[in-house]
Amino acid sequence: MPPSPSGDLEMMRVALDLASKAKGATFPNPAVGAVLVKNGAIVGRGATDRCGGPHAEKRAIAQAGTAARGATLYVTLEPCCHFGRTPPCTDAIVAAGIARVVASVKDPNPLVSGKGLARLRRAGIGVSCGLLEAEARRLNEDHFWSIVHGTPWVSLKLAMTWDGRIADARGASKWITSEQTRRFVHGVRRQHAGIAVGGATARADDPELTVRLVRGACPVRFVFSSTRPIPRVGRLAATAGRIRTVRVIDGGVGPSMRIDGSGIEMWQTGSKTRLAGMRTFLRMAHAEGITGILFEGGARMASFLMEHRLVNRLYLCYGNKIVGAGLDALTFARGLPIDACVSLDQPQVAVLGDNVVVTGIPLWRR
């Protein structure tokens, strides 16, 4: 008999946990988790390896060995059915004698997109899809967006006081939020292939833009600075030899990439306007396998991204402070009336000690 619905949910949650732990180490591939269950017991587990390594399904099958025959496979994304860097997972599933496959969501990749599930059904395997789909989509929202739109998913993080300031009247911003909130932000960094700031922020704050407070790989670092170079004595330049670092410059004849003497990459968009430059940059990043970028500042960059509707997800991190004056987090060239303001779809609120983090999908009314 197949497992009960509650048993299916429990096993899929295990698979999602495996995928979540792998997030950030698999780019440009999505993070996928897989669990093999036989007679009510887990006989194999797996998560997507680094790009070019085994997929989650194959790792679970390898761990299960002969126990995979007749088992149920729970996987957070439709198994692939094409030759890429590795052979198709569907072939491995069929060869292992797996009896049933439960997937969370179809893969939007045109090379898969339902074909993987159809291949399994033709082989006589019981297939169902849609279990915990919302959770699976959220985990790989960057993958889904980039496959469909050909540009990276854009997240925007703002750390601010209760009264919406990202710096006080003297320009000081360390630290508005608590260490607990900063640890949360480092977890968000880990889930993005790239991280970006404006040139003014890079010069004023001398950030590292690395993952330090949690375990995880460091994203590619982007600094938007057309007129001035990345400071040679700062943290970004000091670590450019081991962490991919890119200065983005507008203007020039056309899109181009080169590396300067310090190991910093120079991406020139060839665009004459800031908006055209940003759109060109996003296409260039997608071509480099960057599926999602977390923008962390400053106010000018954040306002620009929001005004031009380039943000897919907002992370609003509120520290327990009121300063009464200072630098506003967002200032649009033209304010929005209440009936045409931006709101958040699917808002989620997390209380982290005396800090609050709000995240959601921006909705533009007009």
CSV table of C-alpha atoms in Angstrom, one decimal:
chain,number,residue,atom,x,y,z
A,1,MET,CA,0.0,0.0,0.0
A,2,PRO,CA,1.2,3.5,-0.7
A,3,PRO,CA,2.0,5.7,2.3
A,4,SER,CA,-0.7,7.8,3.9
A,5,PRO,CA,-1.1,11.5,2.9
A,6,SER,CA,0.4,12.5,6.3
A,7,GLY,CA,3.3,10.1,5.6
A,8,ASP,CA,3.8,11.7,2.2
A,9,LEU,CA,3.9,15.2,3.8
A,10,GLU,CA,6.4,14.1,6.4
A,11,MET,CA,8.8,12.6,3.8
A,12,MET,CA,8.5,15.6,1.5
A,13,ARG,CA,9.4,17.9,4.3
A,14,VAL,CA,12.5,15.9,4.9
A,15,ALA,CA,13.3,16.3,1.2
A,16,LEU,CA,12.7,20.0,1.3
A,17,ASP,CA,15.0,20.3,4.4
A,18,LEU,CA,17.8,18.6,2.4
A,19,ALA,CA,17.2,21.0,-0.5
A,20,SER,CA,17.3,24.0,1.8
A,21,LYS,CA,20.6,23.0,3.3
A,22,ALA,CA,22.1,22.6,-0.2
A,23,LYS,CA,20.8,26.0,-1.4
A,24,GLY,CA,23.7,28.3,-2.4
A,25,ALA,CA,26.1,25.4,-3.3
A,26,THR,CA,24.5,24.2,-6.5
A,27,PHE,CA,24.3,27.3,-8.7
A,28,PRO,CA,23.4,27.6,-11.5
A,29,ASN,CA,21.4,24.4,-10.8
A,30,PRO,CA,18.4,24.5,-8.5
A,31,ALA,CA,18.7,23.0,-5.0
A,32,VAL,CA,16.9,19.7,-4.9
A,33,GLY,CA,16.3,17.2,-2.1
A,34,ALA,CA,15.3,13.6,-2.5
A,35,VAL,CA,14.3,10.8,-0.1
A,36,LEU,CA,13.7,7.1,-0.8
A,37,VAL,CA,11.3,5.3,1.5
A,38,LYS,CA,10.6,1.6,1.7
A,39,ASN,CA,8.3,-0.1,4.2
A,40,GLY,CA,7.9,3.2,6.1
A,41,ALA,CA,11.7,3.7,6.6
A,42,ILE,CA,14.1,6.0,4.8
A,43,VAL,CA,16.6,4.0,2.9
A,44,GLY,CA,18.3,6.8,0.9
A,45,ARG,CA,18.7,10.6,1.1
A,46,GLY,CA,20.3,13.0,-1.3
A,47,ALA,CA,20.7,16.7,-2.2
A,48,THR,CA,22.0,18.3,-5.4
A,49,ASP,CA,25.8,18.4,-5.5
A,50,ARG,CA,27.8,21.2,-6.9
A,51,CYS,CA,27.3,22.0,-10.5
A,52,GLY,CA,28.5,19.0,-12.6
A,53,GLY,CA,28.1,16.6,-9.6
A,54,PRO,CA,25.3,14.1,-9.0
A,55,HIS,CA,21.7,15.2,-8.7
A,56,ALA,CA,19.7,14.6,-5.6
A,57,GLU,CA,17.9,11.6,-7.0
A,58,LYS,CA,21.1,9.8,-7.9
A,59,ARG,CA,22.6,10.4,-4.5
A,60,ALA,CA,19.6,9.0,-2.8
A,61,ILE,CA,19.6,5.9,-5.1
A,62,ALA,CA,23.3,5.4,-4.5
A,63,GLN,CA,22.8,5.4,-0.8
A,64,ALA,CA,19.8,3.1,-1.0
A,65,GLY,CA,21.5,0.5,-3.2
A,66,THR,CA,19.3,-2.5,-3.9
A,67,ALA,CA,16.8,-1.2,-1.3
A,68,ALA,CA,15.7,1.3,-3.9
A,69,ARG,CA,13.8,-1.4,-5.8
A,70,GLY,CA,10.0,-1.1,-5.0
A,71,ALA,CA,10.6,2.1,-3.0
A,72,THR,CA,8.9,5.5,-3.2
A,73,LEU,CA,11.0,8.5,-4.2
A,74,TYR,CA,10.1,11.9,-2.8
A,75,VAL,CA,11.8,14.7,-4.7
A,76,THR,CA,11.3,18.5,-4.5
A,77,LEU,CA,11.6,19.1,-8.3
A,78,GLU,CA,10.6,17.1,-11.3
A,79,PRO,CA,13.5,14.7,-12.3
A,80,CYS,CA,15.4,15.7,-15.4
A,81,CYS,CA,15.0,13.7,-18.5
A,82,HIS,CA,17.8,15.1,-20.7
A,83,PHE,CA,21.6,14.9,-21.0
A,84,GLY,CA,23.2,18.0,-19.5
A,85,ARG,CA,26.4,17.9,-17.4
A,86,THR,CA,25.1,14.5,-16.1
A,87,PRO,CA,22.9,11.8,-17.6
A,88,PRO,CA,19.1,11.9,-17.0
A,89,CYS,CA,17.8,11.2,-13.5
A,90,THR,CA,14.7,9.5,-15.0
A,91,ASP,CA,16.9,6.8,-16.5
A,92,ALA,CA,18.5,6.2,-13.1
A,93,ILE,CA,15.1,6.0,-11.4
A,94,VAL,CA,13.8,3.5,-13.9
A,95,ALA,CA,16.9,1.4,-13.7
A,96,ALA,CA,16.8,1.3,-9.9
A,97,GLY,CA,13.3,-0.2,-10.0
A,98,ILE,CA,11.6,2.6,-8.0
A,99,ALA,CA,7.9,2.0,-7.9
A,100,ARG,CA,6.5,5.4,-7.1
A,101,VAL,CA,7.6,9.0,-7.5
A,102,VAL,CA,6.2,12.0,-5.6
A,103,ALA,CA,7.4,15.4,-6.8
A,104,SER,CA,6.7,18.8,-5.5
A,105,VAL,CA,6.7,20.9,-8.7
A,106,LYS,CA,7.3,20.6,-12.4
A,107,ASP,CA,10.6,22.0,-13.7
A,108,PRO,CA,10.0,25.1,-15.9
A,109,ASN,CA,13.1,24.3,-17.9
A,110,PRO,CA,11.8,23.6,-21.5
A,111,LEU,CA,14.0,20.6,-21.7
A,112,VAL,CA,12.0,19.0,-18.8
A,113,SER,CA,8.7,20.8,-18.2
A,114,GLY,CA,6.5,17.7,-17.6
A,115,LYS,CA,8.6,15.4,-19.9
A,116,GLY,CA,10.4,13.9,-16.9
A,117,LEU,CA,7.2,12.9,-15.2
A,118,ALA,CA,5.8,11.5,-18.5
A,119,ARG,CA,8.9,9.4,-19.0
A,120,LEU,CA,8.4,7.8,-15.6
A,121,ARG,CA,4.7,7.1,-16.2
A,122,ARG,CA,5.6,5.4,-19.5
A,123,ALA,CA,7.9,3.1,-17.5
A,124,GLY,CA,5.0,2.0,-15.3
A,125,ILE,CA,6.0,4.1,-12.3
A,126,GLY,CA,3.3,5.7,-10.2
A,127,VAL,CA,3.7,9.5,-10.3
A,128,SER,CA,2.1,12.4,-8.5
A,129,CYS,CA,3.1,16.0,-8.5
A,130,GLY,CA,2.1,19.1,-6.4
A,131,LEU,CA,2.9,18.1,-2.8
A,132,LEU,CA,4.2,21.2,-0.9
A,133,GLU,CA,4.5,23.0,-4.2
A,134,ALA,CA,4.4,26.5,-2.7
A,135,GLU,CA,7.3,25.7,-0.4
A,136,ALA,CA,9.3,24.1,-3.3
A,137,ARG,CA,8.7,27.1,-5.5
A,138,ARG,CA,9.8,29.6,-2.8
A,139,LEU,CA,13.0,27.6,-2.3
A,140,ASN,CA,14.0,27.9,-5.9
A,141,GLU,CA,12.2,31.1,-6.9
A,142,ASP,CA,15.4,32.3,-8.5
A,143,HIS,CA,15.6,29.2,-10.7
A,144,PHE,CA,12.0,29.4,-11.8
A,145,TRP,CA,12.3,33.2,-12.6
A,146,SER,CA,15.6,33.0,-14.5
A,147,ILE,CA,14.5,30.0,-16.6
A,148,VAL,CA,11.3,31.8,-17.7
A,149,HIS,CA,12.5,35.4,-18.0
A,150,GLY,CA,16.2,35.1,-18.9
A,151,THR,CA,17.3,37.4,-16.1
A,152,PRO,CA,18.3,36.9,-12.5
A,153,TRP,CA,15.7,37.0,-9.7
A,154,VAL,CA,16.3,40.4,-7.9
A,155,SER,CA,16.0,40.6,-4.1
A,156,LEU,CA,16.4,43.9,-2.2
A,157,LYS,CA,17.4,44.0,1.5
A,158,LEU,CA,17.1,47.2,3.6
A,159,ALA,CA,18.2,47.4,7.2
A,160,MET,CA,16.4,50.4,8.8
A,161,THR,CA,15.2,51.9,12.0
A,162,TRP,CA,11.5,51.9,13.0
A,163,ASP,CA,11.2,55.3,11.4
A,164,GLY,CA,12.6,54.1,8.1
A,165,ARG,CA,16.2,55.4,8.2
A,166,ILE,CA,19.2,53.4,7.0
A,167,ALA,CA,21.6,55.9,8.6
A,168,ASP,CA,21.4,58.5,11.3
A,169,ALA,CA,21.9,62.3,10.7
A,170,ARG,CA,25.7,61.8,10.8
A,171,GLY,CA,25.6,59.0,8.2
A,172,ALA,CA,26.3,56.2,10.7
A,173,SER,CA,24.6,52.9,10.1
A,174,LYS,CA,26.5,50.3,12.2
A,175,TRP,CA,24.7,48.7,13.6
A,176,ILE,CA,21.0,49.4,13.0
A,177,THR,CA,20.0,45.8,13.4
A,178,SER,CA,21.1,43.1,15.9
A,179,GLU,CA,23.6,40.3,15.4
A,180,GLN,CA,20.6,37.8,15.2
A,181,THR,CA,19.2,39.8,12.3
A,182,ARG,CA,22.5,40.0,10.6
A,183,ARG,CA,22.9,36.3,10.9
A,184,PHE,CA,19.5,35.9,9.2
A,185,VAL,CA,20.7,38.2,6.4
A,186,HIS,CA,23.8,36.1,5.9
A,187,GLY,CA,21.5,33.2,5.5
A,188,VAL,CA,19.7,35.1,2.8
A,189,ARG,CA,23.0,36.0,1.1
A,190,ARG,CA,23.9,32.2,1.0
A,191,GLN,CA,20.7,31.6,-1.0
A,192,HIS,CA,21.7,34.1,-3.8
A,193,ALA,CA,24.3,33.6,-6.6
A,194,GLY,CA,25.2,37.3,-6.5
A,195,ILE,CA,25.2,40.2,-4.1
A,196,ALA,CA,25.3,43.9,-5.2
A,197,VAL,CA,25.8,47.4,-3.8
A,198,GLY,CA,26.3,50.8,-5.2
A,199,GLY,CA,29.7,52.4,-5.5
A,200,ALA,CA,28.9,55.0,-2.8
A,201,THR,CA,28.0,52.3,-0.3
A,202,ALA,CA,31.2,50.3,-1.2
A,203,ARG,CA,33.3,53.4,-0.5
A,204,ALA,CA,31.5,54.5,2.7
A,205,ASP,CA,31.0,51.2,4.4
A,206,ASP,CA,33.9,49.1,3.1
A,207,PRO,CA,31.8,46.0,3.2
A,208,GLU,CA,33.0,42.4,2.7
A,209,LEU,CA,29.8,41.2,1.2
A,210,THR,CA,30.6,37.6,2.2
A,211,VAL,CA,28.8,34.8,4.0
A,212,ARG,CA,30.4,34.7,7.5
A,213,LEU,CA,27.7,34.3,10.2
A,214,VAL,CA,26.3,31.1,8.7
A,215,ARG,CA,27.9,28.2,6.7
A,216,GLY,CA,27.7,28.7,3.0
A,217,ALA,CA,29.5,29.7,-0.2
A,218,CYS,CA,30.1,33.4,-0.9
A,219,PRO,CA,28.1,34.9,-3.8
A,220,VAL,CA,29.6,36.8,-6.7
A,221,ARG,CA,30.1,40.4,-5.6
A,222,PHE,CA,28.9,43.3,-7.8
A,223,VAL,CA,29.7,46.9,-7.3
A,224,PHE,CA,27.9,49.5,-9.5
A,225,SER,CA,30.4,52.3,-10.0
A,226,SER,CA,30.8,53.9,-13.4
A,227,THR,CA,32.9,56.9,-12.4
A,228,ARG,CA,35.2,55.7,-9.6
A,229,PRO,CA,37.1,52.4,-9.1
A,230,ILE,CA,36.6,50.0,-6.2
A,231,PRO,CA,39.0,51.2,-3.4
A,232,ARG,CA,42.3,49.4,-3.6
A,233,VAL,CA,42.8,49.3,0.1
A,234,GLY,CA,39.3,48.1,1.0
A,235,ARG,CA,38.0,44.6,2.0
A,236,LEU,CA,36.5,44.0,-1.5
A,237,ALA,CA,39.9,44.5,-3.2
A,238,ALA,CA,41.8,42.5,-0.5
A,239,THR,CA,39.6,39.4,-1.1
A,240,ALA,CA,39.1,39.7,-4.8
A,241,GLY,CA,41.6,37.0,-5.4
A,242,ARG,CA,39.5,34.3,-3.7
A,243,ILE,CA,35.9,35.7,-4.2
A,244,ARG,CA,34.7,36.7,-7.6
A,245,THR,CA,34.3,40.5,-7.6
A,246,VAL,CA,32.9,42.6,-10.4
A,247,ARG,CA,32.7,46.3,-11.0
A,248,VAL,CA,29.8,47.3,-13.2
A,249,ILE,CA,30.2,50.3,-15.5
A,250,ASP,CA,27.8,51.9,-17.8
A,251,GLY,CA,28.8,53.4,-21.2
A,252,GLY,CA,31.3,52.1,-23.8
A,253,VAL,CA,30.7,50.7,-27.2
A,254,GLY,CA,28.9,47.5,-26.1
A,255,PRO,CA,28.7,44.9,-23.4
A,256,SER,CA,32.2,43.6,-22.5
A,257,MET,CA,34.1,41.9,-19.7
A,258,ARG,CA,37.7,42.0,-18.7
A,259,ILE,CA,39.8,41.6,-15.6
A,260,ASP,CA,42.1,44.4,-14.2
A,261,GLY,CA,45.4,43.9,-12.5
A,262,SER,CA,44.0,43.3,-9.1
A,263,GLY,CA,41.7,40.4,-10.2
A,264,ILE,CA,38.5,42.5,-10.2
A,265,GLU,CA,36.3,41.9,-13.2
A,266,MET,CA,35.1,44.9,-15.2
A,267,TRP,CA,31.7,44.5,-16.8
A,268,GLN,CA,30.8,47.4,-19.2
A,269,THR,CA,27.2,47.5,-20.3
A,270,GLY,CA,27.6,49.8,-23.3
A,271,SER,CA,24.4,51.5,-22.2
A,272,LYS,CA,23.9,55.3,-22.1
A,273,THR,CA,21.2,55.4,-19.4
A,274,ARG,CA,21.1,53.9,-15.9
A,275,LEU,CA,18.0,51.9,-16.6
A,276,ALA,CA,19.3,50.4,-19.9
A,277,GLY,CA,22.6,49.7,-18.1
A,278,MET,CA,20.8,47.8,-15.4
A,279,ARG,CA,18.8,45.7,-17.8
A,280,THR,CA,21.9,44.9,-19.8
A,281,PHE,CA,23.7,44.0,-16.7
A,282,LEU,CA,21.0,41.5,-15.7
A,283,ARG,CA,21.2,39.8,-19.0
A,284,MET,CA,25.0,39.6,-18.7
A,285,ALA,CA,24.7,38.1,-15.2
A,286,HIS,CA,22.1,35.5,-16.4
A,287,ALA,CA,24.5,34.5,-19.2
A,288,GLU,CA,27.1,33.9,-16.5
A,289,GLY,CA,24.8,31.5,-14.6
A,290,ILE,CA,23.8,34.1,-12.0
A,291,THR,CA,20.2,33.0,-11.2
A,292,GLY,CA,19.5,35.5,-8.3
A,293,ILE,CA,21.1,38.7,-7.0
A,294,LEU,CA,20.6,40.3,-3.5
A,295,PHE,CA,20.9,44.1,-3.6
A,296,GLU,CA,22.0,45.5,-0.3
A,297,GLY,CA,22.2,49.2,-0.8
A,298,GLY,CA,22.3,52.0,-0.6
A,299,ALA,CA,19.3,54.3,-0.7
A,300,ARG,CA,19.8,55.5,-4.2
A,301,MET,CA,20.2,52.0,-5.6
A,302,ALA,CA,17.2,50.7,-3.6
A,303,SER,CA,14.9,53.6,-4.7
A,304,PHE,CA,16.0,53.2,-8.4
A,305,LEU,CA,15.3,49.4,-8.4
A,306,MET,CA,11.9,50.0,-6.8
A,307,GLU,CA,10.9,52.9,-9.0
A,308,HIS,CA,11.6,50.8,-12.1
A,309,ARG,CA,9.9,47.7,-10.8
A,310,LEU,CA,13.0,45.6,-11.0
A,311,VAL,CA,12.6,44.0,-7.5
A,312,ASN,CA,11.1,40.5,-7.1
A,313,ARG,CA,11.3,40.2,-3.4
A,314,LEU,CA,11.8,42.7,-0.5
A,315,TYR,CA,13.6,42.0,2.8
A,316,LEU,CA,12.8,44.8,5.2
A,317,CYS,CA,14.9,44.4,8.4
A,318,TYR,CA,13.9,46.7,11.3
A,319,GLY,CA,16.2,47.4,14.2
A,320,ASN,CA,14.8,48.5,17.5
A,321,LYS,CA,15.8,52.1,17.1
A,322,ILE,CA,14.2,55.5,16.3
A,323,VAL,CA,16.6,58.3,15.2
A,324,GLY,CA,14.2,61.0,14.1
A,325,ALA,CA,16.4,62.2,11.2
A,326,GLY,CA,18.9,60.7,8.8
A,327,LEU,CA,18.9,58.9,5.4
A,328,ASP,CA,15.6,57.6,4.3
A,329,ALA,CA,15.6,54.0,3.0
A,330,LEU,CA,13.5,54.8,0.0
A,331,THR,CA,12.9,58.1,-1.7
A,332,PHE,CA,11.1,58.0,-5.1
A,333,ALA,CA,11.5,60.8,-7.6
A,334,ARG,CA,7.7,61.0,-7.6
A,335,GLY,CA,5.8,59.9,-4.5
A,336,LEU,CA,3.0,57.4,-5.0
A,337,PRO,CA,-0.6,58.1,-4.0
A,338,ILE,CA,-2.2,55.7,-1.6
A,339,ASP,CA,-4.4,54.1,-4.3
A,340,ALA,CA,-1.4,53.4,-6.5
A,341,CYS,CA,1.2,52.5,-3.9
A,342,VAL,CA,3.4,49.4,-3.7
A,343,SER,CA,2.1,46.6,-1.4
A,344,LEU,CA,3.5,43.2,-0.5
A,345,ASP,CA,2.0,40.0,-1.7
A,346,GLN,CA,2.5,36.9,0.5
A,347,PRO,CA,4.0,39.0,3.3
A,348,GLN,CA,5.8,37.1,6.1
A,349,VAL,CA,6.9,38.5,9.4
A,350,ALA,CA,9.7,37.1,11.6
A,351,VAL,CA,10.4,38.4,15.1
A,352,LEU,CA,14.1,38.1,15.8
A,353,GLY,CA,14.6,39.2,19.4
A,354,ASP,CA,13.7,42.9,19.4
A,355,ASN,CA,14.1,43.1,15.6
A,356,VAL,CA,11.5,42.4,13.0
A,357,VAL,CA,12.0,41.1,9.4
A,358,VAL,CA,9.3,41.5,6.8
A,359,THR,CA,9.6,39.8,3.4
A,360,GLY,CA,7.2,39.7,0.5
A,361,ILE,CA,6.7,40.2,-3.3
A,362,PRO,CA,6.2,43.8,-4.4
A,363,LEU,CA,2.9,44.5,-6.1
A,364,TRP,CA,2.6,47.6,-8.3
A,365,ARG,CA,-1.0,48.7,-8.7
A,366,ARG,CA,-0.5,50.7,-11.9
